[in-house]
């Protein structure tokens, strides 16, 4: 039996205001870099918190490397970097790393320090005085210092300038090349993840709308352009029409009469997000 | 050593860009048999792409018999794509293009002619 990095069955999370996630089924194979895409409030952070065990599901289950997060807390081989990158602002970088060492049984001190040195962050600097990019690099060093097999990063690039984004992604990808760890990156900026992710999990309104290998998904869909008189193909995700022309994104192969192209990741994701919104409205 | 350049807006799959750039360097003789390709870690540390993509591109080049992966050592060029010397042909082409221009053929027409001949013979 295959062990997945993440494996959700009928996963649901109900808050007082309503369902944050509902009936989610998905599998993330190990060794992949997965994009967790969805608008704000789609359930991305809820999903990550369920995987860490910080939240308990209302229905169903989520397994991390085959195990449900239980009373022992977060899976030993899972690391999670929350969106607000929780670091103690009054601590120095060196003190933050010492805290990481004390709190994590599988801590690799040499490795964490190497990541901090490569980021050119002064060890005696107070965390509160660091730039956004430096703070992210320190938080990443602490997350990776656990030597995780699965790392969940919630909007790691939000509030970083383009150079810092590039630095963070280069560091992360180099570490993935060494360790082969599974990565889940959430973002609402799809362009940030194009070319980086080989797996996609698209959430909208608390449900999984699309999942799978990025290349397979792109190959299974077509952007079709043709006369609006033409018969619509099967598997339409989204169709837009003007007086004469129709532009359709569909899960289909080539269709006679239509001009067909493979969509880009952004086109595909946007079509699914718009169609989910249209259904909700 | 070859340095890859990734154009995220080109619409060409990232692994295909790596394959194409390697072949281009082979054709121009910038890469020769025995040369080492950068490791996946070196490529992603420079370009921030997915390491699986680099491995996929190298597998493709290996399938085409152009490179060879050596366990624990890296990936090495094993074949050449360098072309035979085209000096004389190029001189003839230069003469031909000069005449076409002198005869008043416009650039688009010459390009179309050239492309039609390429399509007919390649």
Short mmCIF file of C-alpha atoms in Angstrom, two decimals:
data_model
loop_
_atom_site.label_atom_id
_atom_site.label_comp_id
_atom_site.label_asym_id
_atom_site.label_seq_id
_atom_site.Cartn_x
_atom_site.Cartn_y
_atom_site.Cartn_z
CA UNK A 1 0.00 0.00 0.00
CA UNK A 2 1.30 3.43 -0.90
CA UNK A 3 1.90 5.81 1.95
CA UNK A 4 0.92 9.33 1.05
CA UNK A 5 2.45 12.47 2.50
CA UNK A 6 -1.11 13.67 3.09
CA UNK A 7 -4.23 11.57 2.68
CA UNK A 8 -7.66 13.02 3.50
CA UNK A 9 -10.93 11.10 3.68
CA UNK A 10 -14.28 12.86 4.04
CA UNK A 11 -12.38 15.61 5.85
CA UNK A 12 -14.55 18.39 7.24
CA UNK A 13 -14.06 21.22 9.70
CA UNK A 14 -16.98 23.15 11.07
CA UNK A 15 -16.56 26.52 12.75
CA UNK A 16 -19.28 28.44 14.55
CA UNK A 17 -19.82 30.53 11.39
CA UNK A 18 -20.10 27.47 9.15
CA UNK A 19 -18.04 24.85 7.34
CA UNK A 20 -14.40 25.81 6.75
CA UNK A 21 -13.74 22.56 4.90
CA UNK A 22 -16.27 20.02 3.75
CA UNK A 23 -16.11 16.49 2.31
CA UNK A 24 -12.49 16.80 1.23
CA UNK A 25 -10.86 13.79 -0.39
CA UNK A 26 -7.33 14.11 -1.61
CA UNK A 27 -3.99 12.34 -1.74
CA UNK A 28 -0.60 13.94 -1.98
CA UNK A 29 2.16 11.49 -2.98
CA UNK A 30 5.55 11.84 -1.29
CA UNK A 31 8.37 13.75 -2.95
CA UNK A 32 6.07 16.21 -4.67
CA UNK A 33 5.93 19.99 -4.48
CA UNK A 34 2.27 20.81 -4.24
CA UNK A 35 0.54 24.12 -4.79
CA UNK A 36 -2.38 24.67 -2.44
CA UNK A 37 -4.37 27.29 -4.30
CA UNK A 38 -7.58 29.07 -3.42
CA UNK A 39 -9.05 32.47 -2.64
CA UNK A 40 -8.88 33.86 0.90
CA UNK A 41 -11.23 31.88 3.10
CA UNK A 42 -11.14 28.79 0.85
CA UNK A 43 -9.87 26.61 3.67
CA UNK A 44 -6.13 26.53 2.92
CA UNK A 45 -4.99 27.41 6.44
CA UNK A 46 -7.65 25.17 7.99
CA UNK A 47 -6.34 22.25 5.95
CA UNK A 48 -2.77 22.87 7.09
CA UNK A 49 -3.79 23.23 10.74
CA UNK A 50 -5.73 19.96 10.55
CA UNK A 51 -2.62 18.22 9.20
CA UNK A 52 -0.54 19.49 12.12
CA UNK A 53 -3.12 18.43 14.70
CA UNK A 54 -3.57 22.03 15.89
CA UNK A 55 -7.21 21.58 14.87
CA UNK A 56 -9.29 18.40 15.15
CA UNK A 57 -11.57 17.58 12.20
CA UNK A 58 -15.34 17.63 12.67
CA UNK A 59 -15.71 14.79 10.17
CA UNK A 60 -13.39 12.33 8.47
CA UNK A 61 -9.63 12.21 8.85
CA UNK A 62 -6.34 13.41 7.51
CA UNK A 63 -3.29 11.18 7.64
CA UNK A 64 0.29 12.44 7.57
CA UNK A 65 2.69 9.79 6.25
CA UNK A 66 0.05 7.21 7.15
CA UNK A 67 -0.62 8.44 10.70
CA UNK A 68 -3.46 10.55 12.06
CA UNK A 69 -2.23 13.51 14.13
CA UNK A 70 -3.09 12.36 17.63
CA UNK A 71 -2.47 13.23 21.21
CA UNK A 72 1.30 13.23 20.64
CA UNK A 73 0.88 16.44 18.71
CA UNK A 74 2.36 17.20 15.31
CA UNK A 75 3.87 14.28 13.38
CA UNK A 76 7.60 14.06 14.11
CA UNK A 77 8.43 14.30 10.40
CA UNK A 78 6.10 17.20 9.63
CA UNK A 79 7.02 20.88 9.83
CA UNK A 80 4.58 23.74 9.52
CA UNK A 81 5.33 27.39 8.88
CA UNK A 82 2.28 29.50 9.67
CA UNK A 83 1.43 32.56 7.65
CA UNK A 84 2.35 35.03 10.41
CA UNK A 85 5.76 33.29 10.85
CA UNK A 86 5.49 33.16 14.62
CA UNK A 87 8.86 34.13 16.04
CA UNK A 88 9.51 35.83 19.36
CA UNK A 89 10.28 39.41 18.39
CA UNK A 90 12.35 40.01 21.51
CA UNK A 91 14.55 36.96 20.95
CA UNK A 92 17.79 37.14 19.02
CA UNK A 93 18.23 34.85 16.03
CA UNK A 94 20.62 32.68 18.10
CA UNK A 95 18.05 32.42 20.93
CA UNK A 96 15.35 31.45 18.41
CA UNK A 97 17.55 28.62 17.16
CA UNK A 98 18.24 27.49 20.72
CA UNK A 99 14.48 27.39 21.32
CA UNK A 100 14.14 25.31 18.15
CA UNK A 101 16.75 22.89 19.48
CA UNK A 102 14.99 22.53 22.84
CA UNK A 103 11.48 22.13 21.40
CA UNK A 104 12.31 19.64 18.64
CA UNK A 105 13.65 16.16 19.44
CA UNK A 106 14.87 15.55 15.88
CA UNK A 107 16.65 18.92 15.70
CA UNK A 108 19.70 19.21 13.40
CA UNK A 109 21.56 22.17 14.87
CA UNK A 110 24.39 22.27 12.32
CA UNK A 111 21.92 22.30 9.46
CA UNK A 112 19.72 25.04 10.94
CA UNK A 113 22.78 27.21 11.55
CA UNK A 114 24.02 26.67 8.01
CA UNK A 115 20.67 27.91 6.66
CA UNK A 116 20.88 31.02 8.86
CA UNK A 117 24.48 31.71 7.80
CA UNK A 118 23.54 31.33 4.13
CA UNK A 119 20.81 33.90 4.67
CA UNK A 120 23.37 36.42 5.95
CA UNK A 121 21.31 37.09 9.06
CA UNK A 122 23.39 38.29 12.04
CA UNK A 123 22.88 35.77 14.92
CA UNK A 124 22.81 38.51 17.58
CA UNK A 125 20.12 40.58 15.81
CA UNK A 126 16.73 40.76 17.53
CA UNK A 127 14.05 39.04 15.45
CA UNK A 128 11.90 42.18 15.63
CA UNK A 129 14.55 44.20 13.77
CA UNK A 130 14.85 41.82 10.78
CA UNK A 131 13.45 42.53 7.33
CA UNK A 132 10.53 40.44 6.08
CA UNK A 133 12.85 38.38 3.90
CA UNK A 134 15.32 37.72 6.74
CA UNK A 135 12.50 36.78 9.12
CA UNK A 136 11.17 34.28 6.58
CA UNK A 137 14.63 32.76 6.12
CA UNK A 138 15.01 32.35 9.92
CA UNK A 139 11.51 30.84 10.23
CA UNK A 140 12.36 28.49 7.34
CA UNK A 141 15.64 27.48 9.02
CA UNK A 142 13.70 26.61 12.18
CA UNK A 143 11.04 24.67 10.25
CA UNK A 144 13.68 22.73 8.29
CA UNK A 145 15.90 22.25 11.37
CA UNK A 146 13.41 19.56 12.43
CA UNK A 147 14.59 17.63 9.35
CA UNK A 148 11.01 17.08 8.23
CA UNK A 149 9.90 14.75 5.44
CA UNK A 150 6.82 16.88 4.84
CA UNK A 151 6.82 20.66 5.15
CA UNK A 152 3.71 22.83 5.00
CA UNK A 153 4.28 26.49 4.21
CA UNK A 154 1.28 28.79 4.54
CA UNK A 155 1.67 31.78 2.20
CA UNK A 156 5.45 31.89 2.69
CA UNK A 157 5.93 34.57 0.05
CA UNK A 158 3.20 36.98 1.08
CA UNK A 159 4.59 40.40 2.10
CA UNK A 160 8.05 39.73 0.57
CA UNK A 161 9.59 41.86 -2.16
CA UNK A 162 10.46 40.13 -5.46
CA UNK A 163 14.15 39.61 -4.58
CA UNK A 164 13.34 38.11 -1.19
CA UNK A 165 10.71 35.85 -2.79
CA UNK A 166 13.27 34.57 -5.24
CA UNK A 167 15.84 34.01 -2.44
CA UNK A 168 13.35 32.05 -0.33
CA UNK A 169 12.29 29.86 -3.26
CA UNK A 170 15.87 29.18 -4.35
CA UNK A 171 16.83 28.15 -0.81
CA UNK A 172 13.77 25.96 -0.44
CA UNK A 173 14.25 24.23 -3.81
CA UNK A 174 17.95 23.57 -3.12
CA UNK A 175 17.04 21.90 0.19
CA UNK A 176 14.34 19.84 -1.56
CA UNK A 177 16.96 18.71 -4.12
CA UNK A 178 19.10 17.43 -1.22
CA UNK A 179 16.44 15.84 0.96
CA UNK A 180 13.61 14.87 -1.40
CA UNK A 181 11.07 16.17 1.12
CA UNK A 182 7.43 16.75 0.23
CA UNK A 183 6.41 20.42 0.18
CA UNK A 184 2.99 22.04 0.28
CA UNK A 185 3.00 25.73 -0.55
CA UNK A 186 -0.18 27.73 -0.23
CA UNK A 187 -0.67 30.93 -2.14
CA UNK A 188 -3.35 32.99 -3.75
CA UNK A 189 -0.79 34.27 -6.28
CA UNK A 190 -0.71 31.44 -8.81
CA UNK A 191 2.12 32.94 -10.85
CA UNK A 192 4.44 32.48 -7.82
CA UNK A 193 3.97 28.72 -7.99
CA UNK A 194 4.11 28.14 -11.76
CA UNK A 195 7.25 26.22 -12.66
CA UNK A 196 7.83 25.36 -9.00
CA UNK A 197 4.97 22.99 -8.24
CA UNK A 198 4.41 19.63 -9.91
CA UNK A 199 1.22 18.87 -8.00
CA UNK A 200 -1.92 20.94 -7.49
CA UNK A 201 -4.65 21.04 -4.88
CA UNK A 202 -7.24 23.69 -5.63
CA UNK A 203 -9.74 24.65 -2.93
CA UNK A 204 -12.75 26.93 -3.19
CA UNK A 205 -15.55 27.38 -0.70
CA UNK A 206 -14.10 24.70 1.57
CA UNK A 207 -14.11 21.99 -1.10
CA UNK A 208 -11.49 20.41 -3.35
CA UNK A 209 -12.22 21.51 -6.92
CA UNK A 210 -9.18 20.09 -8.69
CA UNK A 211 -6.21 17.95 -7.71
CA UNK A 212 -3.43 15.98 -9.32
CA UNK A 213 -0.16 16.09 -11.23
CA UNK A 214 0.19 19.52 -12.88
CA UNK A 215 1.37 18.19 -16.25
CA UNK A 216 -1.40 15.58 -16.35
CA UNK A 217 -4.01 18.21 -15.48
CA UNK A 218 -2.77 20.58 -18.18
CA UNK A 219 -2.71 17.75 -20.75
CA UNK A 220 -6.28 16.76 -19.83
CA UNK A 221 -7.70 20.25 -20.42
CA UNK A 222 -8.09 22.47 -23.48
CA UNK A 223 -8.74 26.12 -24.08
CA UNK A 224 -11.16 26.06 -27.01
CA UNK A 225 -11.95 29.00 -29.23
CA UNK A 226 -14.63 28.84 -31.89
CA UNK A 227 -17.99 30.04 -33.15
CA UNK A 228 -20.70 30.18 -30.51
CA UNK A 229 -22.89 28.14 -32.89
CA UNK A 230 -20.68 25.08 -32.28
CA UNK A 231 -21.83 22.25 -30.04
CA UNK A 232 -20.26 22.56 -26.58
CA UNK A 233 -17.77 19.79 -25.75
CA UNK A 234 -18.10 17.54 -22.68
CA UNK A 235 -16.43 18.51 -19.44
CA UNK A 236 -16.91 22.28 -19.66
CA UNK A 237 -15.32 24.08 -16.71
CA UNK A 238 -16.09 27.56 -17.89
CA UNK A 239 -17.57 29.05 -21.07
CA UNK A 240 -17.60 32.68 -22.09
CA UNK A 241 -19.35 33.94 -25.20
CA UNK A 242 -19.43 37.15 -27.18
CA UNK A 243 -21.84 37.83 -30.07
CA UNK A 244 -20.06 35.37 -32.37
CA UNK A 245 -17.26 33.71 -30.48
CA UNK A 246 -17.06 31.28 -27.59
CA UNK A 247 -14.05 30.69 -25.36
CA UNK A 248 -14.32 27.48 -23.37
CA UNK A 249 -12.07 25.74 -20.89
CA UNK A 250 -12.98 22.07 -20.74
CA UNK A 251 -11.63 18.78 -19.49
CA UNK A 252 -11.44 17.19 -22.91
CA UNK A 253 -9.15 16.21 -25.78
CA UNK A 254 -9.17 17.96 -29.17
CA UNK A 255 -12.73 18.70 -30.38
CA UNK A 256 -13.59 19.00 -34.10
CA UNK A 257 -14.33 22.54 -35.24
CA UNK A 258 -12.66 24.25 -32.28
CA UNK A 259 -9.22 25.74 -32.16
CA UNK A 260 -7.62 24.03 -29.16
CA UNK A 261 -4.63 24.87 -26.94
CA UNK A 262 -3.30 23.46 -23.69
CA UNK A 263 -4.03 25.96 -20.91
CA UNK A 264 -1.36 27.49 -18.68
CA UNK A 265 -1.51 26.65 -14.96
CA UNK A 266 -2.84 30.12 -14.25
CA UNK A 267 -5.57 29.90 -16.93
CA UNK A 268 -6.65 26.52 -15.65
CA UNK A 269 -6.69 27.51 -11.99
CA UNK A 270 -8.51 30.78 -12.68
CA UNK A 271 -11.19 28.96 -14.70
CA UNK A 272 -11.88 26.59 -11.81
CA UNK A 273 -11.87 29.40 -9.26
CA UNK A 274 -14.26 31.54 -11.32
CA UNK A 275 -16.61 28.64 -11.95
CA UNK A 276 -16.66 27.78 -8.22
CA UNK A 277 -17.51 31.39 -7.43
CA UNK A 278 -20.26 31.45 -10.09
CA UNK A 279 -21.88 28.35 -8.55
CA UNK A 280 -21.70 29.83 -5.05
CA UNK A 281 -23.24 33.15 -6.15
CA UNK B 1 29.61 24.61 -17.30
CA UNK B 2 26.26 25.47 -18.86
CA UNK B 3 24.02 27.94 -17.07
CA UNK B 4 20.28 27.60 -17.64
CA UNK B 5 17.93 30.51 -18.13
CA UNK B 6 14.24 29.94 -17.40
CA UNK B 7 11.59 32.06 -19.08
CA UNK B 8 8.39 31.54 -17.10
CA UNK B 9 6.29 33.49 -19.58
CA UNK B 10 7.39 31.60 -22.70
CA UNK B 11 4.64 28.97 -22.51
CA UNK B 12 7.30 26.27 -23.10
CA UNK B 13 7.37 23.65 -20.34
CA UNK B 14 10.27 24.25 -17.96
CA UNK B 15 11.85 20.82 -18.47
CA UNK B 16 11.65 21.36 -22.24
CA UNK B 17 13.53 24.65 -21.86
CA UNK B 18 16.33 22.78 -20.06
CA UNK B 19 16.43 20.10 -22.79
CA UNK B 20 16.42 22.70 -25.58
CA UNK B 21 19.16 24.81 -24.00
CA UNK B 22 21.38 21.77 -23.48
CA UNK B 23 20.93 20.70 -27.12
CA UNK B 24 21.60 24.24 -28.28
CA UNK B 25 24.88 24.30 -26.32
CA UNK B 26 25.77 20.89 -27.79
CA UNK B 27 25.11 22.11 -31.32
CA UNK B 28 27.23 25.20 -30.82
CA UNK B 29 30.02 23.13 -29.28
CA UNK B 30 29.71 24.97 -25.95
CA UNK B 31 29.18 21.54 -24.36
CA UNK B 32 31.39 18.65 -25.45
CA UNK B 33 31.50 14.94 -24.62
CA UNK B 34 32.87 14.47 -21.10
CA UNK B 35 31.59 17.85 -19.82
CA UNK B 36 29.53 17.74 -16.64
CA UNK B 37 26.03 19.22 -16.43
CA UNK B 38 25.21 21.17 -13.24
CA UNK B 39 23.61 19.08 -10.46
CA UNK B 40 19.91 19.45 -9.78
CA UNK B 41 20.78 21.34 -6.60
CA UNK B 42 22.99 23.79 -8.49
CA UNK B 43 20.28 24.41 -11.10
CA UNK B 44 17.50 25.02 -8.59
CA UNK B 45 19.70 27.14 -6.33
CA UNK B 46 20.17 29.43 -9.34
CA UNK B 47 16.71 29.32 -10.91
CA UNK B 48 14.22 28.47 -8.11
CA UNK B 49 12.55 25.76 -10.19
CA UNK B 50 11.46 22.33 -8.99
CA UNK B 51 14.35 19.82 -8.71
CA UNK B 52 12.08 17.09 -10.12
CA UNK B 53 11.92 19.17 -13.32
CA UNK B 54 15.70 19.14 -13.67
CA UNK B 55 15.80 15.37 -13.14
CA UNK B 56 13.07 14.94 -15.75
CA UNK B 57 15.02 16.99 -18.30
CA UNK B 58 18.18 14.98 -17.63
CA UNK B 59 16.26 11.70 -18.01
CA UNK B 60 14.97 12.94 -21.38
CA UNK B 61 18.49 13.83 -22.53
CA UNK B 62 19.69 10.45 -21.33
CA UNK B 63 16.93 8.69 -23.31
CA UNK B 64 18.09 10.53 -26.41
CA UNK B 65 21.61 9.27 -25.78
CA UNK B 66 23.08 12.73 -25.29
CA UNK B 67 24.10 12.51 -21.64
CA UNK B 68 24.86 9.81 -19.13
CA UNK B 69 24.18 9.82 -15.41
CA UNK B 70 26.98 8.37 -13.33
CA UNK B 71 25.94 7.26 -9.88
CA UNK B 72 27.19 9.59 -7.17
CA UNK B 73 29.22 11.63 -9.65
CA UNK B 74 26.75 13.57 -11.77
CA UNK B 75 25.50 13.82 -15.31
CA UNK B 76 27.99 13.96 -18.17
CA UNK B 77 27.74 14.73 -21.88
CA UNK B 78 28.19 11.53 -23.86
CA UNK B 79 27.49 12.62 -27.44
CA UNK B 80 28.10 15.60 -29.66
CA UNK B 81 25.57 17.50 -31.74
CA UNK B 82 28.21 19.66 -33.39
CA UNK B 83 27.56 20.11 -37.11
CA UNK B 84 30.02 19.53 -39.97
CA UNK B 85 31.85 22.68 -41.05
CA UNK B 86 29.43 24.80 -43.11
CA UNK B 87 31.88 27.49 -44.32
CA UNK B 88 31.41 27.03 -48.03
CA UNK B 89 27.65 26.59 -47.84
CA UNK B 90 27.43 29.75 -45.79
CA UNK B 91 29.39 31.74 -48.42
CA UNK B 92 27.01 30.52 -51.09
CA UNK B 93 24.05 31.51 -48.98
CA UNK B 94 25.52 34.98 -48.44
CA UNK B 95 25.91 35.41 -52.24
CA UNK B 96 22.37 34.21 -52.80
CA UNK B 97 20.89 36.60 -50.23
CA UNK B 98 22.87 39.52 -51.73
CA UNK B 99 21.48 38.72 -55.18
CA UNK B 100 17.94 38.39 -53.85
CA UNK B 101 18.24 41.84 -52.30
CA UNK B 102 19.82 43.35 -55.43
CA UNK B 103 16.91 41.91 -57.47
CA UNK B 104 14.49 43.81 -55.21
CA UNK B 105 12.95 40.88 -53.30
CA UNK B 106 11.66 42.05 -49.94
CA UNK B 107 12.68 40.40 -46.66
CA UNK B 108 9.33 38.75 -45.93
CA UNK B 109 9.31 37.16 -49.38
CA UNK B 110 12.86 35.83 -48.95
CA UNK B 111 11.95 34.43 -45.55
CA UNK B 112 8.88 32.72 -47.01
CA UNK B 113 10.95 31.26 -49.88
CA UNK B 114 13.58 30.00 -47.47
CA UNK B 115 11.00 28.45 -45.16
CA UNK B 116 9.23 26.72 -48.07
CA UNK B 117 12.55 25.18 -49.18
CA UNK B 118 13.33 24.10 -45.60
CA UNK B 119 9.90 22.51 -45.28
CA UNK B 120 10.34 20.74 -48.63
CA UNK B 121 13.71 19.23 -47.74
CA UNK B 122 13.72 18.72 -43.97
#
